[in-house]
mmCIF file of C-alpha atoms in Angstrom:
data_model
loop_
_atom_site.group_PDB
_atom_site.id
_atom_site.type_symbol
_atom_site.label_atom_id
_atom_site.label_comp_id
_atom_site.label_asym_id
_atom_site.label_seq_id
_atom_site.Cartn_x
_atom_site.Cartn_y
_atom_site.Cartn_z
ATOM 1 C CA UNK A 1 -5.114 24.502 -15.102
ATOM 2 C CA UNK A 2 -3.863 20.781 -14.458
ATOM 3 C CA UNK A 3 -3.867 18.274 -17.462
ATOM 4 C CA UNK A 4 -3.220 15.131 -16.596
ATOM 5 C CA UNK A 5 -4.480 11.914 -18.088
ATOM 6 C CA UNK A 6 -7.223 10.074 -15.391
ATOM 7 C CA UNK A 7 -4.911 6.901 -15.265
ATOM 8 C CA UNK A 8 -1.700 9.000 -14.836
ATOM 9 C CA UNK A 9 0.221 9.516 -11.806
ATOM 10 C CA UNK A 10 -1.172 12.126 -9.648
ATOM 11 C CA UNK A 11 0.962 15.286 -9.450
ATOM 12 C CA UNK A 12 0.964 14.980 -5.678
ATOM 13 C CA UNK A 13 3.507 12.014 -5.467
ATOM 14 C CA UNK A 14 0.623 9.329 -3.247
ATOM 15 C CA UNK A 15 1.902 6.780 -6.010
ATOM 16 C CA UNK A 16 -1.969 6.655 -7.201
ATOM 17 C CA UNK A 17 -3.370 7.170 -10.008
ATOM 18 C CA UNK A 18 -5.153 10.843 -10.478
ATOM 19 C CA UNK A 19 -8.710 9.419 -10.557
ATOM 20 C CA UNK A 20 -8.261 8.018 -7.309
ATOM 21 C CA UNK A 21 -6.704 10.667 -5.869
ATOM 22 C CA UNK A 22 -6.934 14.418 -6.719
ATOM 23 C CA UNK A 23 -9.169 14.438 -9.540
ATOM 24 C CA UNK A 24 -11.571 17.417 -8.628
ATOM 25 C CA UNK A 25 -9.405 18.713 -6.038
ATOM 26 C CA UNK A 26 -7.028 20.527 -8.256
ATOM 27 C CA UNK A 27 -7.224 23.763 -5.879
ATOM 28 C CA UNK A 28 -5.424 21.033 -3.427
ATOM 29 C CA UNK A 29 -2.608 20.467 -5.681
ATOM 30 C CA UNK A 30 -2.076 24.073 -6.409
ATOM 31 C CA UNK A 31 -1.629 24.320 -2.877
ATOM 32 C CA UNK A 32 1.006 21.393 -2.263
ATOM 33 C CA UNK A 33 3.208 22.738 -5.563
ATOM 34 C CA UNK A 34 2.887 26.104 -4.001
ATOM 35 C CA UNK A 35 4.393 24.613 -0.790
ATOM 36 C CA UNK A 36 7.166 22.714 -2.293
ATOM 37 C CA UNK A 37 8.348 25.561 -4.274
ATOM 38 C CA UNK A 38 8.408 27.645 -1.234
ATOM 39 C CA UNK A 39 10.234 25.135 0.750
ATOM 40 C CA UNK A 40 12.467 25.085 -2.505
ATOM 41 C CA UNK A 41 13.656 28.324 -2.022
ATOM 42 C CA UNK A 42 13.972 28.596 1.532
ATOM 43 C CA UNK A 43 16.951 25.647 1.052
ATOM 44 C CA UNK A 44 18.750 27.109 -1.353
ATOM 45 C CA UNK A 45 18.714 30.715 0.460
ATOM 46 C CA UNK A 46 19.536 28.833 3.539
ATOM 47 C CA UNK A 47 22.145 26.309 1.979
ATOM 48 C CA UNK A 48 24.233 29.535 1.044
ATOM 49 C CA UNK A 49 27.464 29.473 2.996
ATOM 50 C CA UNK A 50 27.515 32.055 5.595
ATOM 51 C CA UNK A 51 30.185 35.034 5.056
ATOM 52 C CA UNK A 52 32.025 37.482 7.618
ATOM 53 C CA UNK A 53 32.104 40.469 5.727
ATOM 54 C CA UNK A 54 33.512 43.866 7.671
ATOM 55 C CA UNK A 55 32.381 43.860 11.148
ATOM 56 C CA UNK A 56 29.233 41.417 10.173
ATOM 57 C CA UNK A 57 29.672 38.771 12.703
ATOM 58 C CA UNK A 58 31.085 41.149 15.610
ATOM 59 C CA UNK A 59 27.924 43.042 15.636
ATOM 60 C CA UNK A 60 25.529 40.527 15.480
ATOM 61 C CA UNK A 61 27.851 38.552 18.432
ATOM 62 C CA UNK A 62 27.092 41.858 20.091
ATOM 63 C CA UNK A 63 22.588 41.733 19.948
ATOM 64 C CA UNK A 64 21.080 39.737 22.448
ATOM 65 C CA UNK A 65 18.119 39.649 20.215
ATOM 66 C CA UNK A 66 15.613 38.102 22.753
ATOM 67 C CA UNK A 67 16.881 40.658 25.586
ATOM 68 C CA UNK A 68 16.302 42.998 23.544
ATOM 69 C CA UNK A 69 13.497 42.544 21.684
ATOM 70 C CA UNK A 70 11.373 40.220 23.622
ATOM 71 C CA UNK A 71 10.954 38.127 20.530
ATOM 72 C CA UNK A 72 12.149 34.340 21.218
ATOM 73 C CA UNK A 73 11.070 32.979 17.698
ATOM 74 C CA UNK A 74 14.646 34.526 16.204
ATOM 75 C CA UNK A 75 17.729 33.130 18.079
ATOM 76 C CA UNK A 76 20.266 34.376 15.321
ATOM 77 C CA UNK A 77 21.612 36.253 12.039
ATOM 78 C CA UNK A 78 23.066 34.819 9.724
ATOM 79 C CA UNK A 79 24.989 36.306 6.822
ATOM 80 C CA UNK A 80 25.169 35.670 3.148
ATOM 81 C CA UNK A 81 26.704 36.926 -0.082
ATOM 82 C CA UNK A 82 24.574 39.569 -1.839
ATOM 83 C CA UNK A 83 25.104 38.819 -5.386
ATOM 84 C CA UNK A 84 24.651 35.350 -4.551
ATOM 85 C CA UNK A 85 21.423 35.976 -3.143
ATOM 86 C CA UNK A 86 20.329 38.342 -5.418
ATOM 87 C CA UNK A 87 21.114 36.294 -8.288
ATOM 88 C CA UNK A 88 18.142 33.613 -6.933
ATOM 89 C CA UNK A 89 15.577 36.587 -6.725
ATOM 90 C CA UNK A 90 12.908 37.252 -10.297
ATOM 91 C CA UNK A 91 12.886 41.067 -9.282
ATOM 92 C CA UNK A 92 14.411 43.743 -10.995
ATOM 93 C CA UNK A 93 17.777 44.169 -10.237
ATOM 94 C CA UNK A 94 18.702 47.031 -12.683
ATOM 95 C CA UNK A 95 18.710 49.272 -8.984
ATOM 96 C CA UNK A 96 21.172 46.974 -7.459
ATOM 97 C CA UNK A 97 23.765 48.009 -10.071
ATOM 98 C CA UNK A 98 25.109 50.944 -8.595
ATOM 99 C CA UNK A 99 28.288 52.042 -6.635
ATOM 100 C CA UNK A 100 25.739 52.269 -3.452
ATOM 101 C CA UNK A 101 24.233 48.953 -3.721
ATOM 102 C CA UNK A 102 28.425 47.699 -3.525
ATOM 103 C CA UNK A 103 28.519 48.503 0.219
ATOM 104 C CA UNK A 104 25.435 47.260 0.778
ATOM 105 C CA UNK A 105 23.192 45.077 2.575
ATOM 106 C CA UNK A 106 19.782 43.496 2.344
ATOM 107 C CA UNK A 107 17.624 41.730 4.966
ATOM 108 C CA UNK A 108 15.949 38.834 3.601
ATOM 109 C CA UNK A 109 11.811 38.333 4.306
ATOM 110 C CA UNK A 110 12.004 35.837 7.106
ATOM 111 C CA UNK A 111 9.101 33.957 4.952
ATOM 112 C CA UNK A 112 11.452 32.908 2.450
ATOM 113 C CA UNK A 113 13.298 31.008 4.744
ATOM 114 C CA UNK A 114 10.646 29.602 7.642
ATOM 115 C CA UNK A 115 10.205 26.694 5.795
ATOM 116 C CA UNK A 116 13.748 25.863 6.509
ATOM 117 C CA UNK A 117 15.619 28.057 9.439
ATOM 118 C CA UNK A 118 12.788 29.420 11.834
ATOM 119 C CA UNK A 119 15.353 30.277 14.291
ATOM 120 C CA UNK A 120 17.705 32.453 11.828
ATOM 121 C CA UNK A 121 17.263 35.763 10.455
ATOM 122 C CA UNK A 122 19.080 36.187 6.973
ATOM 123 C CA UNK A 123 21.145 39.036 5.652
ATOM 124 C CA UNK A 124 22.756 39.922 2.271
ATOM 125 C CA UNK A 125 26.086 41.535 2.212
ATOM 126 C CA UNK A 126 28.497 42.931 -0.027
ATOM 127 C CA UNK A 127 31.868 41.983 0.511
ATOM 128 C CA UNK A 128 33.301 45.868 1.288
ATOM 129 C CA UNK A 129 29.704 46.468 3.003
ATOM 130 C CA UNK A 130 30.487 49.686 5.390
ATOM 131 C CA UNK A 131 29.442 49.622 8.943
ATOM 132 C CA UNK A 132 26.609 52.052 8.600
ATOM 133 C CA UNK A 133 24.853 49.767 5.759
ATOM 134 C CA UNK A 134 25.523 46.663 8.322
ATOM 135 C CA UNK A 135 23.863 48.510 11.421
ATOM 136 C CA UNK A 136 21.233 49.917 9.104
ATOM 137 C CA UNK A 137 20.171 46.100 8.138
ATOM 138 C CA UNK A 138 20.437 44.984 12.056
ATOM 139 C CA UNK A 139 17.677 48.052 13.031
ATOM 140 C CA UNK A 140 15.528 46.796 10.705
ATOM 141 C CA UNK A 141 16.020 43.405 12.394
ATOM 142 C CA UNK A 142 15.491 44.698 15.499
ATOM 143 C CA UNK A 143 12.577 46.862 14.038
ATOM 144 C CA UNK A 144 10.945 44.231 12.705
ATOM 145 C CA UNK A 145 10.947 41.912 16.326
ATOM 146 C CA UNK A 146 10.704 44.322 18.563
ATOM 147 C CA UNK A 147 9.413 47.719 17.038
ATOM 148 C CA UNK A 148 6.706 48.959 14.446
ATOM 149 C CA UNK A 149 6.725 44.863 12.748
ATOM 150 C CA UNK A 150 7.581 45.934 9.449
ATOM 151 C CA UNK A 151 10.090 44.780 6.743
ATOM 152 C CA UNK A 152 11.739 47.634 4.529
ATOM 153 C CA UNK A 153 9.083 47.604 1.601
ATOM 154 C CA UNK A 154 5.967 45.767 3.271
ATOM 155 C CA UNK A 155 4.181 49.032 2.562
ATOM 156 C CA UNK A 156 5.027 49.174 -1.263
ATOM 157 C CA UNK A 157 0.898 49.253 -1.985
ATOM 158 C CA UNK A 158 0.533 51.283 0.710
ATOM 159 C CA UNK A 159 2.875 54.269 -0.762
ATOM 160 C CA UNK A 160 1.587 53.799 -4.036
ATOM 161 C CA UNK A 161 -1.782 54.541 -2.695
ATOM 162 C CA UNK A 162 -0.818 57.755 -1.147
ATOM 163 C CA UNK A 163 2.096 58.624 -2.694
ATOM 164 C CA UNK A 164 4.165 58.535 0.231
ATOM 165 C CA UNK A 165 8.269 58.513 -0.463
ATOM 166 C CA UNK A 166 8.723 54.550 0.517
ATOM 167 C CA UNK A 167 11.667 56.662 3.228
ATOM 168 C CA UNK A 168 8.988 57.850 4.711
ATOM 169 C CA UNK A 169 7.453 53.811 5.321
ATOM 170 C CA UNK A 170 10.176 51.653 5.976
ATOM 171 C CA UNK A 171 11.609 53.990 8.411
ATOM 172 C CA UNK A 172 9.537 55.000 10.939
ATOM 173 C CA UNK A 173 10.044 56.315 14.506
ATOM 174 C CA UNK A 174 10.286 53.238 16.045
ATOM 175 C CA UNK A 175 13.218 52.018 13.450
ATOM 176 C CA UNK A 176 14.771 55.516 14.074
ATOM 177 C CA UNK A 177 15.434 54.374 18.005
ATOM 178 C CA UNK A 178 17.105 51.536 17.129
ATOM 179 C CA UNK A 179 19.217 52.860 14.736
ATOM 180 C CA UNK A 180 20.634 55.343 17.131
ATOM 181 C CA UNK A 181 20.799 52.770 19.476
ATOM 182 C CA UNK A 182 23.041 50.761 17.601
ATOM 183 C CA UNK A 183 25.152 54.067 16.267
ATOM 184 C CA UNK A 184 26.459 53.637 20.173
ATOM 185 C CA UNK A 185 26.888 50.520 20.573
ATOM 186 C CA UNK A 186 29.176 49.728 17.746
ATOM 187 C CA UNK A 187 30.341 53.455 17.950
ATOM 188 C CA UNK A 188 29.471 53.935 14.175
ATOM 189 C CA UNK A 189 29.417 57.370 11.460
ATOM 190 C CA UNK A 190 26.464 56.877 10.285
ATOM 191 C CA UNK A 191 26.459 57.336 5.955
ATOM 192 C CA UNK A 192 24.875 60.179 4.387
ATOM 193 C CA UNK A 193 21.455 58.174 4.258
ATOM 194 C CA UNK A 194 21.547 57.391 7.730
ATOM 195 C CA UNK A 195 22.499 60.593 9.460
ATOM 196 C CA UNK A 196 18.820 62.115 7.441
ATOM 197 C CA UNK A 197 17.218 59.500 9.304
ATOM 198 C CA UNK A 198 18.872 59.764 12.549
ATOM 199 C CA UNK A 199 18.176 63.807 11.781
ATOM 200 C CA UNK A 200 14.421 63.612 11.233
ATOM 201 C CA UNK A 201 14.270 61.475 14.552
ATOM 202 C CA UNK A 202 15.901 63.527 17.236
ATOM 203 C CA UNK A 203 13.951 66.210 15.868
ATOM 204 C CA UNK A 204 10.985 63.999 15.869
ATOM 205 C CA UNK A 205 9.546 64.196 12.385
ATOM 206 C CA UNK A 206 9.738 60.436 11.679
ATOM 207 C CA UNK A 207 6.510 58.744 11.110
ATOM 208 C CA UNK A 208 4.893 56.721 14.363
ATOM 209 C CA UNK A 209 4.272 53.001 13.061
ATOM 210 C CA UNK A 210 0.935 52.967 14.626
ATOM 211 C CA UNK A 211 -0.292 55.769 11.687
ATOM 212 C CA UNK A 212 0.726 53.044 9.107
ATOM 213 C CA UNK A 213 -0.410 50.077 10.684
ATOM 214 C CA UNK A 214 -4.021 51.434 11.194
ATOM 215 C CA UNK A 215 -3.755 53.236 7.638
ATOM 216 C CA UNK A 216 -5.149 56.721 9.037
ATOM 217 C CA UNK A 217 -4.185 58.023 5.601
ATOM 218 C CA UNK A 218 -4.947 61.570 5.962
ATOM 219 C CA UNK A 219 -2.881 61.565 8.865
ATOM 220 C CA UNK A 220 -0.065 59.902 7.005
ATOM 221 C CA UNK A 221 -0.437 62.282 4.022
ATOM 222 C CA UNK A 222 -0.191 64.833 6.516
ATOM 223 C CA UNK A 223 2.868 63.656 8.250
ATOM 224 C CA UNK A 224 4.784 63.045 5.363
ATOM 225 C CA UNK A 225 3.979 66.399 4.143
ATOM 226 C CA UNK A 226 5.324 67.853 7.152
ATOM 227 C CA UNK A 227 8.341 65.770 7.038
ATOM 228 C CA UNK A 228 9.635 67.125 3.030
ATOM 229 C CA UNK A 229 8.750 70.695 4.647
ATOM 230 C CA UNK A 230 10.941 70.288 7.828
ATOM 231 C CA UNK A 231 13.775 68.748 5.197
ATOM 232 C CA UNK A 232 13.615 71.619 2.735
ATOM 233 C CA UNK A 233 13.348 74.286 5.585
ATOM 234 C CA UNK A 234 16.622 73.061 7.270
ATOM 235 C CA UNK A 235 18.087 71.882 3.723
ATOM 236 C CA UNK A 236 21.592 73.904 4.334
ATOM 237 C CA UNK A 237 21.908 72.101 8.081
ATOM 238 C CA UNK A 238 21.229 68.798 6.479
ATOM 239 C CA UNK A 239 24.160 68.911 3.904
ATOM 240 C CA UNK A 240 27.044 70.354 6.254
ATOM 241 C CA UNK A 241 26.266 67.274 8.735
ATOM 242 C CA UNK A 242 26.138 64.897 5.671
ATOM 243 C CA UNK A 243 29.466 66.284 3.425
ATOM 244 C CA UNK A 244 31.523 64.103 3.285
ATOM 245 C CA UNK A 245 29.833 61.196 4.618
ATOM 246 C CA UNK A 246 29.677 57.749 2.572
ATOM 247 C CA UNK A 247 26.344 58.282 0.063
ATOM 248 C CA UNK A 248 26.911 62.111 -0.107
ATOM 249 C CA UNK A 249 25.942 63.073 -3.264
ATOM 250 C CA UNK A 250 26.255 66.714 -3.270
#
């Protein structure tokens, strides 16, 4: 709730006093503060100084995104340092603390940073980030312009709700072709992670977008079902092709 004096300055910056300007339209000033803070953080995401770590730039010199995709909103990637990044973010980071998360990438909500790059998709990188992590950030870039439209956890409520493995969300069939699609392009090994996903797809068990999109639960409950069944069922295929591989865990 705003408290401010009736003869004060009003919040919003007119110069005014609040009487004569947003007294009783506090909802309004929620609204502009909102907006600022928003456009706060899109400048300082976007005022980090863009790194070349690996093969980062090489790859992304190598997607026509709007050929492609179709999508003529994005022109570009740009790349940034992941601690730096993360170190702006109020979530939990205790999960970013592990010898994965050191090779490791992060694709940043293009809604953070509208309000100051439209034309540039944003990624967080690691400075010894492996190829697989950087291709598996540039499908969901691809995914999310021209495939199922979704951003690795946009389906968080969703997978509560059912109790659907978030896998089983952010990576659905659609992400699965361009994943494999970049694999030969950039002539990548996929990482332990990866080659499950690229697994479940040529054997087509990942989940069709449209099924989440139109929340056909049942259907989705179903699917993922079948999905932990096909895994376990072909468990001792699954680990020869993955020993060895970056992420194996045994």
């Amino acid at each position: 709730m705003w408290k401010i004096g009736r003869n004060e300055p009003c919040p919003c910056g007119s110069g005014k006093k609040f009487k004569n300007c947003h007294i009783g339209k506090e909802e309004d000033l929620y609204m502009l503060e909102t907006e600022a803070m928003k456009t706060a953080v899109a400048v300082k995401i976007t005022s980090l100084p863009e790194v070349d770590y690996g093969r980062a730039k090489e790859m992304a010199a190598g997607i026509d995104i709007k050929g492609l995709t179709g999508a003529s909103d994005f022109t570009g990637i740009k790349f940034i340092d992941f601690d730096k990044y993360v170190a702006m973010e109020s979530f939990d980071k205790g999960n970013l603390r592990d010898e994965h998360h050191r090779c490791a990438g992060l694709i940043v909500n293009p809604m953070k940073t509208e309000d100051a790059d439209k034309k540039n998709l944003y990624i967080a990188i690691t400075p010894n980030i492996h190829d697989s992590s950087l291709i598996h950030e540039l499908a969901h870039v691809l995914d999310l312009l021209g495939g199922s439209g979704f951003l690795p956890g946009s389906a968080f409520q969703l997978g509560l709700q059912t109790n659907i493995p978030m896998d089983h969300l952010d990576h659905p069939k659609e992400y699965g072709d361009w994943i494999l699609r970049l694999k030969e392009i950039f002539d990548v090994e996929l990482d332990a992670e990866d080659s499950i996903i690229a697994f479940l797809h040529e054997n087509g068990m990942l989940m069709d977008s449209s099924l989440i999109k139109e929340k056909k639960i049942r259907e989705m409950v179903d699917h993922s079902k079948s999905m932990i069944a096909f895994l376990m069922n072909h468990k001792e295929d699954i680990n020869e092709l993955i020993k060895g591989r970056i992420g194996y865990m045994g």
